[in-house]
Tab-separated table of N, CA, C and O and ligand atoms in Angstrom:
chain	number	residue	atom	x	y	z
A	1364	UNK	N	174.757	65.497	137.408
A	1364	UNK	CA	174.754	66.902	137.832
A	1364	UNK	C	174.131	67.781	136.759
A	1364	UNK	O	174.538	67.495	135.633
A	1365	UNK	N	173.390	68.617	136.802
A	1365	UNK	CA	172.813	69.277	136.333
A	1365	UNK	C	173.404	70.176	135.373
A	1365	UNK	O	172.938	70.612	134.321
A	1366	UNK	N	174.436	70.357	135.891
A	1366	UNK	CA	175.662	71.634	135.206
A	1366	UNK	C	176.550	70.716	134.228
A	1366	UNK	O	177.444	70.976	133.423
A	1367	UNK	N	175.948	69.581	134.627
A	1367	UNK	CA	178.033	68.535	133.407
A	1367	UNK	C	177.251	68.741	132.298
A	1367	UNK	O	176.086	68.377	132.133
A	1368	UNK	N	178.229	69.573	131.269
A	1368	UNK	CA	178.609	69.682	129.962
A	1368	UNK	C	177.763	68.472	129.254
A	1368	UNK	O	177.476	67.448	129.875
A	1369	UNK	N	177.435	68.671	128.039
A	1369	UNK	CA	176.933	67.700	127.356
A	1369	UNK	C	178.438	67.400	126.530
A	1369	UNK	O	179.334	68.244	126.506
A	1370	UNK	N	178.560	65.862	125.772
A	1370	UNK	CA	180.070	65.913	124.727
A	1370	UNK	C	180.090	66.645	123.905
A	1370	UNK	O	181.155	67.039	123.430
A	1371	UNK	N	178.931	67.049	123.490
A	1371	UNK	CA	178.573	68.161	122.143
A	1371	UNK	C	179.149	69.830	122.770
A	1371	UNK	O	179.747	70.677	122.107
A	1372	UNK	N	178.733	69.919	124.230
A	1372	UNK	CA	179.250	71.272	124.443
A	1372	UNK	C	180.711	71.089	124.902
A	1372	UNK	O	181.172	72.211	125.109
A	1373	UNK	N	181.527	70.233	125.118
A	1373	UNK	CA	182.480	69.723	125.367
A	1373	UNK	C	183.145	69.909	123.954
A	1373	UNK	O	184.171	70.533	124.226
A	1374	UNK	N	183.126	69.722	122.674
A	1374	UNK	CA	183.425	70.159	121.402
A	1374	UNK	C	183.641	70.690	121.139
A	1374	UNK	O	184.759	70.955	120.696
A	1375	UNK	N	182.180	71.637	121.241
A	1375	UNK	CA	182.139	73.326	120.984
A	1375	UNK	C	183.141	73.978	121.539
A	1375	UNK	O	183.700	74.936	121.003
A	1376	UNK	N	183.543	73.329	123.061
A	1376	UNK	CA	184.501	74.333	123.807
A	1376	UNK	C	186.176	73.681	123.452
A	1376	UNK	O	187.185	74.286	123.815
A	1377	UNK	N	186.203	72.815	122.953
A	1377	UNK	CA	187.244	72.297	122.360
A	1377	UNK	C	188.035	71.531	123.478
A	1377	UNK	O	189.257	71.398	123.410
A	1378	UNK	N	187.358	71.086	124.403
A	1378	UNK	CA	187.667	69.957	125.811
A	1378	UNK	C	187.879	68.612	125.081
A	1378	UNK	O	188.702	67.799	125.503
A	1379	UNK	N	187.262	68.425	124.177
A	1379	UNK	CA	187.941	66.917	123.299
A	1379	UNK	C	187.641	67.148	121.812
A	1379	UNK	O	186.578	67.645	121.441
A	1380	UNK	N	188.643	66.758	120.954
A	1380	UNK	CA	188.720	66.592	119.995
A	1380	UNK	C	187.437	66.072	119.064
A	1380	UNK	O	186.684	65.155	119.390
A	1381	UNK	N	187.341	66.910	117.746
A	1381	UNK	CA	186.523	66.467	116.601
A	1381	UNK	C	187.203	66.752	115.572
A	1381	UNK	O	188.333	67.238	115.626
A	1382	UNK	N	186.305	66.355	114.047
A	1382	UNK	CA	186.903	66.444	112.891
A	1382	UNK	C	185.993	67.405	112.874
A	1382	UNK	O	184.916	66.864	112.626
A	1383	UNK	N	185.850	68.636	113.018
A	1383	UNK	CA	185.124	69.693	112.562
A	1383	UNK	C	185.203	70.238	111.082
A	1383	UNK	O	186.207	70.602	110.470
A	1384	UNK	N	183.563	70.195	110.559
A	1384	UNK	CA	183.853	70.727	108.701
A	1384	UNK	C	183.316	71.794	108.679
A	1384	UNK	O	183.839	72.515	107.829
A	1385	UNK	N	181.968	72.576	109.562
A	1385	UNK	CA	181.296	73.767	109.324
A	1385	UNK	C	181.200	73.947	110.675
A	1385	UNK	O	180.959	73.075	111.510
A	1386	UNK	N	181.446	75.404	110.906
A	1386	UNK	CA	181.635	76.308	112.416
A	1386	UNK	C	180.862	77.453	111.766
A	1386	UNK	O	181.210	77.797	110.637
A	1387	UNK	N	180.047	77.953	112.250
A	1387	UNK	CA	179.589	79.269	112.596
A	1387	UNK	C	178.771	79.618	113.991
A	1387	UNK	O	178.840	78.784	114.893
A	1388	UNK	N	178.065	80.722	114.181
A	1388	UNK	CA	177.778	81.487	115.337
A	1388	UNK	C	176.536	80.615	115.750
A	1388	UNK	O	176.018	81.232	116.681
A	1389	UNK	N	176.179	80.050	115.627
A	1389	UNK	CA	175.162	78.923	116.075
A	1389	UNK	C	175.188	77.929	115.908
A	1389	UNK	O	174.172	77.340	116.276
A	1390	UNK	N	176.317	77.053	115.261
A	1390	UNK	CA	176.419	75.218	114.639
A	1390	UNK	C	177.639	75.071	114.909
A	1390	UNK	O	178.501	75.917	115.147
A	1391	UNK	N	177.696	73.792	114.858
A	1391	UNK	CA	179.247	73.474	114.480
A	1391	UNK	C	178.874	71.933	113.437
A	1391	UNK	O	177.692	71.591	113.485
A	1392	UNK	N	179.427	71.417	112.915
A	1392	UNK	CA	178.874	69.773	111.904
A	1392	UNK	C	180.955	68.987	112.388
A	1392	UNK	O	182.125	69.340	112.238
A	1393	UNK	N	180.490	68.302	112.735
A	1393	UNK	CA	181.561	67.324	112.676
A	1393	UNK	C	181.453	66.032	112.817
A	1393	UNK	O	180.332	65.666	113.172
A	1394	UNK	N	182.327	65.120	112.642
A	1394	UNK	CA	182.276	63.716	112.156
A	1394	UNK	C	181.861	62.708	113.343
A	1394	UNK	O	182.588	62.467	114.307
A	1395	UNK	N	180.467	62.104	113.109
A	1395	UNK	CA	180.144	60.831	113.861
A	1395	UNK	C	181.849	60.077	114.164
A	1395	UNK	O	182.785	59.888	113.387
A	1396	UNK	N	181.713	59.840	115.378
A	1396	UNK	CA	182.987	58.895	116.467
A	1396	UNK	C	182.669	57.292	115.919
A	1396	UNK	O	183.662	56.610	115.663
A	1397	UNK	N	181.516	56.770	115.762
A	1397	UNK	CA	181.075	56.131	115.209
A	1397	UNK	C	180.360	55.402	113.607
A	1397	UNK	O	179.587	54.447	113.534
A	1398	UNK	N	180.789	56.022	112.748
A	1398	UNK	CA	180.364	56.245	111.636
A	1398	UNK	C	179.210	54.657	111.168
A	1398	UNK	O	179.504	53.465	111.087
A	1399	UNK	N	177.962	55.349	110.964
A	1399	UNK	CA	176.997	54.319	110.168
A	1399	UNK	C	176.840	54.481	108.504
A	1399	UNK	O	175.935	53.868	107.938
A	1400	UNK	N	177.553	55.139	107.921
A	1400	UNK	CA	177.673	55.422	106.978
A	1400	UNK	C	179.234	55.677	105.853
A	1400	UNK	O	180.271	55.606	106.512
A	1401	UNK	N	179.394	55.877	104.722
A	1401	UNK	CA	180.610	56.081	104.598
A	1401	UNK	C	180.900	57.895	104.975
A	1401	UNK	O	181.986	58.454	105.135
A	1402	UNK	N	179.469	58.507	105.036
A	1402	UNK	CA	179.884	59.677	105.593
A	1402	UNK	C	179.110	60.105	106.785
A	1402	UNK	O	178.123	60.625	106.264
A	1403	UNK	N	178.982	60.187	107.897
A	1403	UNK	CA	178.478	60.211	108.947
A	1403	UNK	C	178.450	61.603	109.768
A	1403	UNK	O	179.038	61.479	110.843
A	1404	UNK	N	177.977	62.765	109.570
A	1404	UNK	CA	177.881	63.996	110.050
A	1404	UNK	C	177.225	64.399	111.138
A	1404	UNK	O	176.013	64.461	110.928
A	1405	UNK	N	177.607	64.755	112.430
A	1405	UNK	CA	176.726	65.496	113.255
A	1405	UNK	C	176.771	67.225	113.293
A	1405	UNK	O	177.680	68.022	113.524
A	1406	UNK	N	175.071	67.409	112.889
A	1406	UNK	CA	175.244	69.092	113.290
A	1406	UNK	C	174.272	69.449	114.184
A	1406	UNK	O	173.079	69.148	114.239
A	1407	UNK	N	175.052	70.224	114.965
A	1407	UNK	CA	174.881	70.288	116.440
A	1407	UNK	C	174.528	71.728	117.169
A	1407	UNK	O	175.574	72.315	117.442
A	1408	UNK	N	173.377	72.444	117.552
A	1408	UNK	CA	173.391	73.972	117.451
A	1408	UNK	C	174.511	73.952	119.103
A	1408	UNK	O	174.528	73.024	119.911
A	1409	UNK	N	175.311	75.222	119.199
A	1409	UNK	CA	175.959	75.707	120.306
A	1409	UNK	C	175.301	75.755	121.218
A	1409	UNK	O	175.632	75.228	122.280
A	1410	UNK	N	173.853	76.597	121.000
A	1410	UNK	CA	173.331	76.415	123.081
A	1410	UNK	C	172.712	75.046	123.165
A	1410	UNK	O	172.755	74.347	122.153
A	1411	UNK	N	172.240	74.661	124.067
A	1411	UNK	CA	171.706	72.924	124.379
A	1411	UNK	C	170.231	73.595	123.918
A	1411	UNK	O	170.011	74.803	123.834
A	1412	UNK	N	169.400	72.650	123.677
A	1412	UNK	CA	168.137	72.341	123.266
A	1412	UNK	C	168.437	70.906	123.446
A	1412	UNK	O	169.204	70.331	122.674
A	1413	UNK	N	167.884	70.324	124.400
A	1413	UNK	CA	167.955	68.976	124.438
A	1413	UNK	C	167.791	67.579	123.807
A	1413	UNK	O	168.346	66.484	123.725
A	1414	UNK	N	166.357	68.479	123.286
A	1414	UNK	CA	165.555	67.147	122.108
A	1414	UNK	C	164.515	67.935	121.036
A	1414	UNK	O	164.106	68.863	121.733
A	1415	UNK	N	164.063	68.026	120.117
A	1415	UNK	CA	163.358	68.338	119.241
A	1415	UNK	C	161.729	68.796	119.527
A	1415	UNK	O	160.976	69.541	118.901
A	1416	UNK	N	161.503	67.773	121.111
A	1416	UNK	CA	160.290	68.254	121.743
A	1416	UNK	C	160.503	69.267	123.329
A	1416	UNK	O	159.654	69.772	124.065
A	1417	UNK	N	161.704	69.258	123.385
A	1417	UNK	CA	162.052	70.522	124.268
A	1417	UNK	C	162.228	71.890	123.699
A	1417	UNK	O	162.598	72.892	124.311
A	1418	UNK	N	161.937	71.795	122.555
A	1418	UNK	CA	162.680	72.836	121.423
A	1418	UNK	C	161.132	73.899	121.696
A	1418	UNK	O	160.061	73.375	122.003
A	1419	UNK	N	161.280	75.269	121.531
A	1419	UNK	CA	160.195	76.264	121.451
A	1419	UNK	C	160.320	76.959	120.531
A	1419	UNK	O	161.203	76.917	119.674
A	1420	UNK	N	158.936	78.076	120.675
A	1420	UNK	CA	159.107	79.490	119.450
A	1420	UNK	C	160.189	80.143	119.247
A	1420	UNK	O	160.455	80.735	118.200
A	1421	UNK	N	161.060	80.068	120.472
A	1421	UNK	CA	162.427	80.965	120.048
A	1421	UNK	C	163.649	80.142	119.505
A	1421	UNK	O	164.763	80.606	119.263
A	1422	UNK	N	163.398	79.331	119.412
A	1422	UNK	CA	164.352	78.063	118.606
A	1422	UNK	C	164.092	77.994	116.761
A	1422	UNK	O	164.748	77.688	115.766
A	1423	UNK	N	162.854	78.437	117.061
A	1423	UNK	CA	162.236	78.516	115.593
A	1423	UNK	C	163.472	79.011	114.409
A	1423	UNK	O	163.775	78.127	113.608
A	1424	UNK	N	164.058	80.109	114.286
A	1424	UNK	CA	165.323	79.924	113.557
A	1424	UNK	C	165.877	79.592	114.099
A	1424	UNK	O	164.881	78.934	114.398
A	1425	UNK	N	166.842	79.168	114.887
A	1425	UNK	CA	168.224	78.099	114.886
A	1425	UNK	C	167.643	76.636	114.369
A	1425	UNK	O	168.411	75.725	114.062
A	1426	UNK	N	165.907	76.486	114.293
A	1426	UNK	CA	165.895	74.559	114.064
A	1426	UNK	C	166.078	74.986	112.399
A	1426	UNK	O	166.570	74.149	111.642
A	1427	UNK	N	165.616	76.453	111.826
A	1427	UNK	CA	165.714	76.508	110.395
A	1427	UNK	C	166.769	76.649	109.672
A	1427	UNK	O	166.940	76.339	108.493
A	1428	UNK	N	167.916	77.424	110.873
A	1428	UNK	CA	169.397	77.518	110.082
A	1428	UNK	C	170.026	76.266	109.791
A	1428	UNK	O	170.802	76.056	108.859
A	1429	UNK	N	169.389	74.935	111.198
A	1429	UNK	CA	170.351	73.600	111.118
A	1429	UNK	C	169.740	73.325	109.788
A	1429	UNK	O	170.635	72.917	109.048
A	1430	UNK	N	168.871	73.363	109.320
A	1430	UNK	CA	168.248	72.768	107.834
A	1430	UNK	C	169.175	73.267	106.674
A	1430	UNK	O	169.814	72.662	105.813
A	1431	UNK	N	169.021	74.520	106.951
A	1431	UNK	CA	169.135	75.074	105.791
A	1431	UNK	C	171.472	74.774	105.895
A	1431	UNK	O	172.076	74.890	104.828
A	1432	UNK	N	172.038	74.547	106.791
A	1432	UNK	CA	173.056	74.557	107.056
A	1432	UNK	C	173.259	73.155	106.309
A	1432	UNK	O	174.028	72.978	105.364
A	1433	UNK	N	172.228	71.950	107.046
A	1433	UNK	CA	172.105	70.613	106.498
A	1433	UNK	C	172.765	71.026	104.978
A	1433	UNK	O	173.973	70.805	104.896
A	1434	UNK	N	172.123	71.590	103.788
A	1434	UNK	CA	172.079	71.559	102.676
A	1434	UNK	C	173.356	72.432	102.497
A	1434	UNK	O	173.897	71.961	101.497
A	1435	UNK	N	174.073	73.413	102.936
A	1435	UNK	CA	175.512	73.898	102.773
A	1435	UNK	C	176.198	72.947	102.988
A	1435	UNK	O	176.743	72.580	101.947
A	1436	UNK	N	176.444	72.366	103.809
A	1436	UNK	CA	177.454	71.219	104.051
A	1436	UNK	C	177.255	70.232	103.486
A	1436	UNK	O	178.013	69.282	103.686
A	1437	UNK	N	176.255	70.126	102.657
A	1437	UNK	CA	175.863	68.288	101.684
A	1437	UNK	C	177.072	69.003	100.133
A	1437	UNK	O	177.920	68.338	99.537
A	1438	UNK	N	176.746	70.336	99.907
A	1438	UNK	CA	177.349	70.242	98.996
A	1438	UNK	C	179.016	71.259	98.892
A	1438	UNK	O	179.625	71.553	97.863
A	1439	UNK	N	179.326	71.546	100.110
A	1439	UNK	CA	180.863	71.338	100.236
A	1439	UNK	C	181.349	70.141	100.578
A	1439	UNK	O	182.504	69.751	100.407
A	1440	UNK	N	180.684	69.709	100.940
A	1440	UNK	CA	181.838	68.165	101.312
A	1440	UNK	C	180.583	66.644	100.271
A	1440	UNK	O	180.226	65.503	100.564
A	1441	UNK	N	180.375	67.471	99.204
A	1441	UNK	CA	180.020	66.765	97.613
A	1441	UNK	C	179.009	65.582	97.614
A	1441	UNK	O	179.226	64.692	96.792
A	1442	UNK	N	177.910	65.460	98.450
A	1442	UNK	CA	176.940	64.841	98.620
A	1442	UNK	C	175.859	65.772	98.145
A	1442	UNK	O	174.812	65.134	98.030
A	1443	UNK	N	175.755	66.689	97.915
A	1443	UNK	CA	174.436	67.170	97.141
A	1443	UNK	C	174.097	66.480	96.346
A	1443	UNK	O	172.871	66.593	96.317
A	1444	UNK	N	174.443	65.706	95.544
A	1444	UNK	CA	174.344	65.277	94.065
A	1444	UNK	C	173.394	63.958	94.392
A	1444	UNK	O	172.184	63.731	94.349
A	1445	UNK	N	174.706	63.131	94.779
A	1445	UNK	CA	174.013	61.799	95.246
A	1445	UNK	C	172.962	62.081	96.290
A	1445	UNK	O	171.884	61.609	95.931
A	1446	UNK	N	172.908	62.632	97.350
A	1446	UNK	CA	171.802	62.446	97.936
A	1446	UNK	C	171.914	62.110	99.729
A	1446	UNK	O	172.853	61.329	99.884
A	1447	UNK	N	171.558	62.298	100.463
A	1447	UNK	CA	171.811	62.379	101.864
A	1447	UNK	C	170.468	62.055	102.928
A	1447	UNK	O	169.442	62.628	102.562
A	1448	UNK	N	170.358	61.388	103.934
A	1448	UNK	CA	169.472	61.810	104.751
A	1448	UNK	C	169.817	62.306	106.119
A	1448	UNK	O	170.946	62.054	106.541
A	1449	UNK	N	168.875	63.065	106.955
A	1449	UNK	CA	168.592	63.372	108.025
A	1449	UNK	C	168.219	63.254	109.096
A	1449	UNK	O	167.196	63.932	109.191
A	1450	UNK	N	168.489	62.673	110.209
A	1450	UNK	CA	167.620	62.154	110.987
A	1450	UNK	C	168.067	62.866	112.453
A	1450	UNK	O	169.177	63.168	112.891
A	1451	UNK	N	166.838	62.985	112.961
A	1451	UNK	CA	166.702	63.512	114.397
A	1451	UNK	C	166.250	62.255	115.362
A	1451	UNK	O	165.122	61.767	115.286
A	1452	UNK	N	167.036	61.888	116.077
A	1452	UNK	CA	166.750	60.863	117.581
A	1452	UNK	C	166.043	61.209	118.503
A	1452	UNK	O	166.818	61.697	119.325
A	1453	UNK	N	164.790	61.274	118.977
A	1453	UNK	CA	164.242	62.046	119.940
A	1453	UNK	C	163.824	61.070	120.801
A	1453	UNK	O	163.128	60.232	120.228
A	1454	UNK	N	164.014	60.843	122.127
A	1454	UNK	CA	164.174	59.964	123.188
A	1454	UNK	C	164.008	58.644	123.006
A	1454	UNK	O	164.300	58.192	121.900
A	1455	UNK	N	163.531	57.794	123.991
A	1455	UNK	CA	164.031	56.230	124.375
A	1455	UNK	C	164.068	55.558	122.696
A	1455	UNK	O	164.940	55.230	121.892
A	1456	UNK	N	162.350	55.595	122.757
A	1456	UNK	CA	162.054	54.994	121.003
A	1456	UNK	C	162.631	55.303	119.772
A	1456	UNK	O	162.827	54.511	118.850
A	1457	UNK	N	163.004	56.987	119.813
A	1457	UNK	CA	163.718	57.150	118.524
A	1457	UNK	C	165.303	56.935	118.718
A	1457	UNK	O	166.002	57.130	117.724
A	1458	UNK	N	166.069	56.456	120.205
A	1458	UNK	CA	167.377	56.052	119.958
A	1458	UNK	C	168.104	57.018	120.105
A	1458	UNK	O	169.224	56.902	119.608
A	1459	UNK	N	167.778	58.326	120.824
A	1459	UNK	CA	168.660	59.182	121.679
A	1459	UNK	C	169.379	59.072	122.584
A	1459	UNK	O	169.032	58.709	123.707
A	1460	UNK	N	170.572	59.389	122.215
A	1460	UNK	CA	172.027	58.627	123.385
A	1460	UNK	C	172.173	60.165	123.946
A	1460	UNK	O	171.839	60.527	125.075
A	1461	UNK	N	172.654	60.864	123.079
A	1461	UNK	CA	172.871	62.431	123.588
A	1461	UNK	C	172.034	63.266	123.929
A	1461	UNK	O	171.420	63.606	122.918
A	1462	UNK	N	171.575	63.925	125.043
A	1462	UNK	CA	170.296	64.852	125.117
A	1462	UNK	C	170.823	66.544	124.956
A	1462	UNK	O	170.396	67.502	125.601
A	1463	UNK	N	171.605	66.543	124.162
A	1463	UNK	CA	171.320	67.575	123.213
A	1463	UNK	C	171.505	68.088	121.834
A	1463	UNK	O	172.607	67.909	121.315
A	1464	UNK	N	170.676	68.636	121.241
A	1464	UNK	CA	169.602	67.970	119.821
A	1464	UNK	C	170.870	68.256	118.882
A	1464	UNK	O	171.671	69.176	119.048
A	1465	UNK	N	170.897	67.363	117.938
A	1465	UNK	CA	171.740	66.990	116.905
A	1465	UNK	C	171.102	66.565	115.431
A	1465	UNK	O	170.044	65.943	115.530
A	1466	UNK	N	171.433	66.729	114.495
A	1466	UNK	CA	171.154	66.424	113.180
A	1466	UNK	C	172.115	65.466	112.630
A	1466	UNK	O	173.201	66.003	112.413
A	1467	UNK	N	172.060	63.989	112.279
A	1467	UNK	CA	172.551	63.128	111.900
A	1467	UNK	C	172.537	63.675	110.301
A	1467	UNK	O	171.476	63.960	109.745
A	1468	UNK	N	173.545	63.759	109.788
A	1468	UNK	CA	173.395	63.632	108.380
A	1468	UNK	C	173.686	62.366	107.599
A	1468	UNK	O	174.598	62.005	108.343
A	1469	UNK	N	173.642	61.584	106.856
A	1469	UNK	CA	174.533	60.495	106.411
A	1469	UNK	C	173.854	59.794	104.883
A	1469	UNK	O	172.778	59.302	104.545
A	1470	UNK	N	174.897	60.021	104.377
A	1470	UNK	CA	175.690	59.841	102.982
A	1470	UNK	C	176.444	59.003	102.729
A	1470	UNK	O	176.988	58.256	103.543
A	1471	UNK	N	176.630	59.019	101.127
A	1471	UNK	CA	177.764	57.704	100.782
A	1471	UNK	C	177.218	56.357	100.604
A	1471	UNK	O	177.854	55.653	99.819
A	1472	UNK	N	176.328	55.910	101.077
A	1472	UNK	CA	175.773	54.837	100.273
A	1472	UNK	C	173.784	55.129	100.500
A	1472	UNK	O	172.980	55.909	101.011
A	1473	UNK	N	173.863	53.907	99.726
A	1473	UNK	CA	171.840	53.997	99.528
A	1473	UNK	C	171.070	53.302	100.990
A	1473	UNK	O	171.169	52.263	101.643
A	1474	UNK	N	170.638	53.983	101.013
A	1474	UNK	CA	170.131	53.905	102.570
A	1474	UNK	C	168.641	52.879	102.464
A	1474	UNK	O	167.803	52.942	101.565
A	1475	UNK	N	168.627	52.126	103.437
A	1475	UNK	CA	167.278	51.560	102.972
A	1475	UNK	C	165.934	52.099	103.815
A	1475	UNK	O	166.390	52.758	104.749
A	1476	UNK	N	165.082	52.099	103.854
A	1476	UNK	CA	163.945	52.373	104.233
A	1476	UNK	C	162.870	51.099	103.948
A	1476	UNK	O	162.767	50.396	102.943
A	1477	UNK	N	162.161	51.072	105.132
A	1477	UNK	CA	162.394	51.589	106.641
A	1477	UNK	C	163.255	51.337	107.689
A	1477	UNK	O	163.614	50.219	108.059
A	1478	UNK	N	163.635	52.583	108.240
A	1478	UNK	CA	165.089	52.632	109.153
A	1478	UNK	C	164.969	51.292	110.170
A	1478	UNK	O	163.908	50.791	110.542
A	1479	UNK	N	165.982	50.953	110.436
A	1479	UNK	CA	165.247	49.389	111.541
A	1479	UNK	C	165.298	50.433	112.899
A	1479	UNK	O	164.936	50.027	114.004
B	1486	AMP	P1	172.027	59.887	119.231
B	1486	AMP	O1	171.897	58.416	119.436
B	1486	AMP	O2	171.093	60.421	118.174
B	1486	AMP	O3	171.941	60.671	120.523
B	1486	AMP	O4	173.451	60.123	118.602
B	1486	AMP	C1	174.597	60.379	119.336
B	1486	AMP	C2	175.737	60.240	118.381
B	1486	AMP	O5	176.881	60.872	118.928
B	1486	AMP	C3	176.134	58.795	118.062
B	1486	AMP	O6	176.016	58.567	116.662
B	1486	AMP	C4	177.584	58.712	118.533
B	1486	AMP	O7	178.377	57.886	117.724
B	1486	AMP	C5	178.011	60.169	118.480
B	1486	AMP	N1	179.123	60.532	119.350
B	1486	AMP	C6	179.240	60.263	120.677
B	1486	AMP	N2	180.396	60.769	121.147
B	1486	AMP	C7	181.007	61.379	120.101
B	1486	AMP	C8	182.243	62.088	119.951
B	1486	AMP	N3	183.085	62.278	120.964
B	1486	AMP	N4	182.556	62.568	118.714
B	1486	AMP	C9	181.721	62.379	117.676
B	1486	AMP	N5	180.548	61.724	117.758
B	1486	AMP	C10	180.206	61.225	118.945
Protein backbone atom coordinates (compact mmCIF):
# COMPACT_ATOMS: atom_id res chain seq x y z
CA UNK A 1 0.00 0.00 0.00
CA UNK A 2 1.21 3.08 -0.82
CA UNK A 3 0.39 4.86 2.52
CA UNK A 4 2.14 1.83 5.01
CA UNK A 5 4.56 3.63 7.11
CA UNK A 6 8.09 2.86 6.44
CA UNK A 7 9.86 1.07 10.13
CA UNK A 8 11.90 4.20 10.15
CA UNK A 9 8.61 6.35 10.20
CA UNK A 10 7.17 3.86 12.52
CA UNK A 11 10.14 5.04 15.08
CA UNK A 12 9.91 8.43 14.50
CA UNK A 13 6.27 8.06 15.58
CA UNK A 14 7.23 5.84 18.39
CA UNK A 15 4.85 2.67 17.03
CA UNK A 16 7.95 0.40 17.94
CA UNK A 17 10.66 0.74 19.98
CA UNK A 18 14.45 2.03 19.40
CA UNK A 19 17.56 2.86 21.29
CA UNK A 20 17.40 6.42 20.25
CA UNK A 21 20.88 8.69 20.85
CA UNK A 22 20.24 12.01 18.68
CA UNK A 23 16.58 13.51 18.01
CA UNK A 24 16.17 16.75 16.47
CA UNK A 25 13.68 18.58 13.98
CA UNK A 26 14.83 16.65 10.99
CA UNK A 27 16.87 13.24 12.25
CA UNK A 28 16.57 10.94 14.64
CA UNK A 29 20.19 8.23 14.91
CA UNK A 30 19.37 5.07 16.69
CA UNK A 31 20.77 1.65 17.09
CA UNK A 32 21.00 -0.94 14.09
CA UNK A 33 18.36 -4.12 15.31
CA UNK A 34 21.06 -5.91 13.77
CA UNK A 35 24.39 -4.71 14.63
CA UNK A 36 27.52 -5.30 11.97
CA UNK A 37 29.69 -3.63 14.05
CA UNK A 38 30.50 -3.14 17.78
CA UNK A 39 28.69 0.15 17.17
CA UNK A 40 26.09 0.15 14.57
CA UNK A 41 24.08 3.55 14.05
CA UNK A 42 21.20 4.43 11.87
CA UNK A 43 20.50 8.15 10.98
CA UNK A 44 17.49 8.56 9.49
CA UNK A 45 15.91 12.12 8.19
CA UNK A 46 11.93 12.37 9.53
CA UNK A 47 10.21 12.99 6.10
CA UNK A 48 10.82 9.80 3.65
CA UNK A 49 13.27 10.44 0.83
CA UNK A 50 13.43 7.04 -0.25
CA UNK A 51 16.93 6.52 -1.67
CA UNK A 52 19.82 8.91 -2.30
CA UNK A 53 18.76 8.97 -6.11
CA UNK A 54 15.18 10.01 -5.29
CA UNK A 55 16.66 12.73 -3.24
CA UNK A 56 16.39 16.55 -5.05
CA UNK A 57 17.45 20.34 -4.78
CA UNK A 58 15.24 20.74 -1.86
CA UNK A 59 16.78 17.91 0.10
CA UNK A 60 20.02 19.63 -0.48
CA UNK A 61 20.22 20.69 3.32
CA UNK A 62 18.63 17.92 5.15
CA UNK A 63 21.36 15.40 2.94
CA UNK A 64 23.97 18.20 4.56
CA UNK A 65 22.59 18.30 8.13
CA UNK A 66 22.65 14.14 8.06
CA UNK A 67 26.54 14.72 7.43
CA UNK A 68 27.24 17.17 9.38
CA UNK A 69 24.91 15.39 12.31
CA UNK A 70 27.05 12.08 11.19
CA UNK A 71 30.07 13.94 12.88
CA UNK A 72 27.98 15.24 16.23
CA UNK A 73 27.06 11.93 17.10
CA UNK A 74 30.67 10.19 16.28
CA UNK A 75 31.84 12.33 18.99
CA UNK A 76 29.13 12.15 21.77
CA UNK A 77 28.90 8.67 21.80
CA UNK A 78 33.24 8.76 21.53
CA UNK A 79 34.11 7.48 18.09
CA UNK A 80 35.52 10.66 16.75
CA UNK A 81 38.87 9.69 17.72
CA UNK A 82 39.11 6.22 16.48
CA UNK A 83 37.34 6.70 13.45
CA UNK A 84 33.94 5.64 11.81
CA UNK A 85 32.44 4.96 8.43
CA UNK A 86 29.38 5.81 6.46
CA UNK A 87 27.55 4.16 4.20
CA UNK A 88 24.46 4.80 2.12
CA UNK A 89 22.54 1.50 0.49
CA UNK A 90 20.99 2.64 -2.60
CA UNK A 91 18.87 -0.12 -4.28
CA UNK A 92 19.13 -3.87 -5.38
CA UNK A 93 23.19 -3.67 -5.91
CA UNK A 94 24.04 -1.45 -3.10
CA UNK A 95 21.85 -3.75 -0.55
CA UNK A 96 18.84 -1.59 0.28
CA UNK A 97 16.33 -3.38 2.53
CA UNK A 98 14.59 -0.09 3.69
CA UNK A 99 13.37 2.43 1.04
CA UNK A 100 13.76 5.20 3.11
CA UNK A 101 17.20 6.86 3.03
CA UNK A 102 19.31 6.15 6.05
CA UNK A 103 22.95 6.71 7.00
CA UNK A 104 24.67 3.61 8.37
CA UNK A 105 27.27 4.76 10.67
CA UNK A 106 29.62 2.04 12.12
CA UNK A 107 32.42 2.01 14.51
CA UNK A 108 34.30 0.05 17.02
CA UNK A 109 36.42 -2.00 15.07
CA UNK A 110 38.75 -1.61 11.74
CA UNK A 111 36.74 -2.04 8.92
CA UNK A 112 38.19 -3.61 5.89
CA UNK A 113 38.02 -2.34 2.47
CA UNK A 114 36.73 -3.29 -0.04
CA UNK A 115 33.23 -3.63 1.47
CA UNK A 116 32.17 -7.31 0.20
P1 LIG B 1 19.54 -1.15 4.43
O1 LIG B 1 19.90 -2.54 4.04
O2 LIG B 1 20.62 -0.15 4.10
O3 LIG B 1 18.18 -0.72 3.91
O4 LIG B 1 19.50 -1.13 6.00
C1 LIG B 1 18.36 -1.36 6.76
C2 LIG B 1 18.83 -1.53 8.16
O5 LIG B 1 17.74 -1.37 9.04
C3 LIG B 1 19.45 -2.90 8.47
O6 LIG B 1 20.79 -2.73 8.92
C4 LIG B 1 18.55 -3.46 9.57
O7 LIG B 1 19.25 -4.23 10.51
C5 LIG B 1 17.96 -2.20 10.16
N1 LIG B 1 16.68 -2.36 10.84
C6 LIG B 1 15.57 -2.97 10.36
N2 LIG B 1 14.58 -2.91 11.26
C7 LIG B 1 15.07 -2.23 12.33
C8 LIG B 1 14.52 -1.84 13.59
N3 LIG B 1 13.27 -2.13 13.95
N4 LIG B 1 15.33 -1.15 14.45
C9 LIG B 1 16.59 -0.86 14.11
N5 LIG B 1 17.16 -1.19 12.94
C10 LIG B 1 16.41 -1.88 12.07
Amino acid sequence: MADEKTIFEKIRDREIPADIVHEDDRCLCFRDISPQAPTHLLLVPKTVVPRLTAADESDRDLLGHLLLVSAEVARKEGFEESGYRVVINNGPDGGEEVPHLHLHLLAGRRLSWPPG
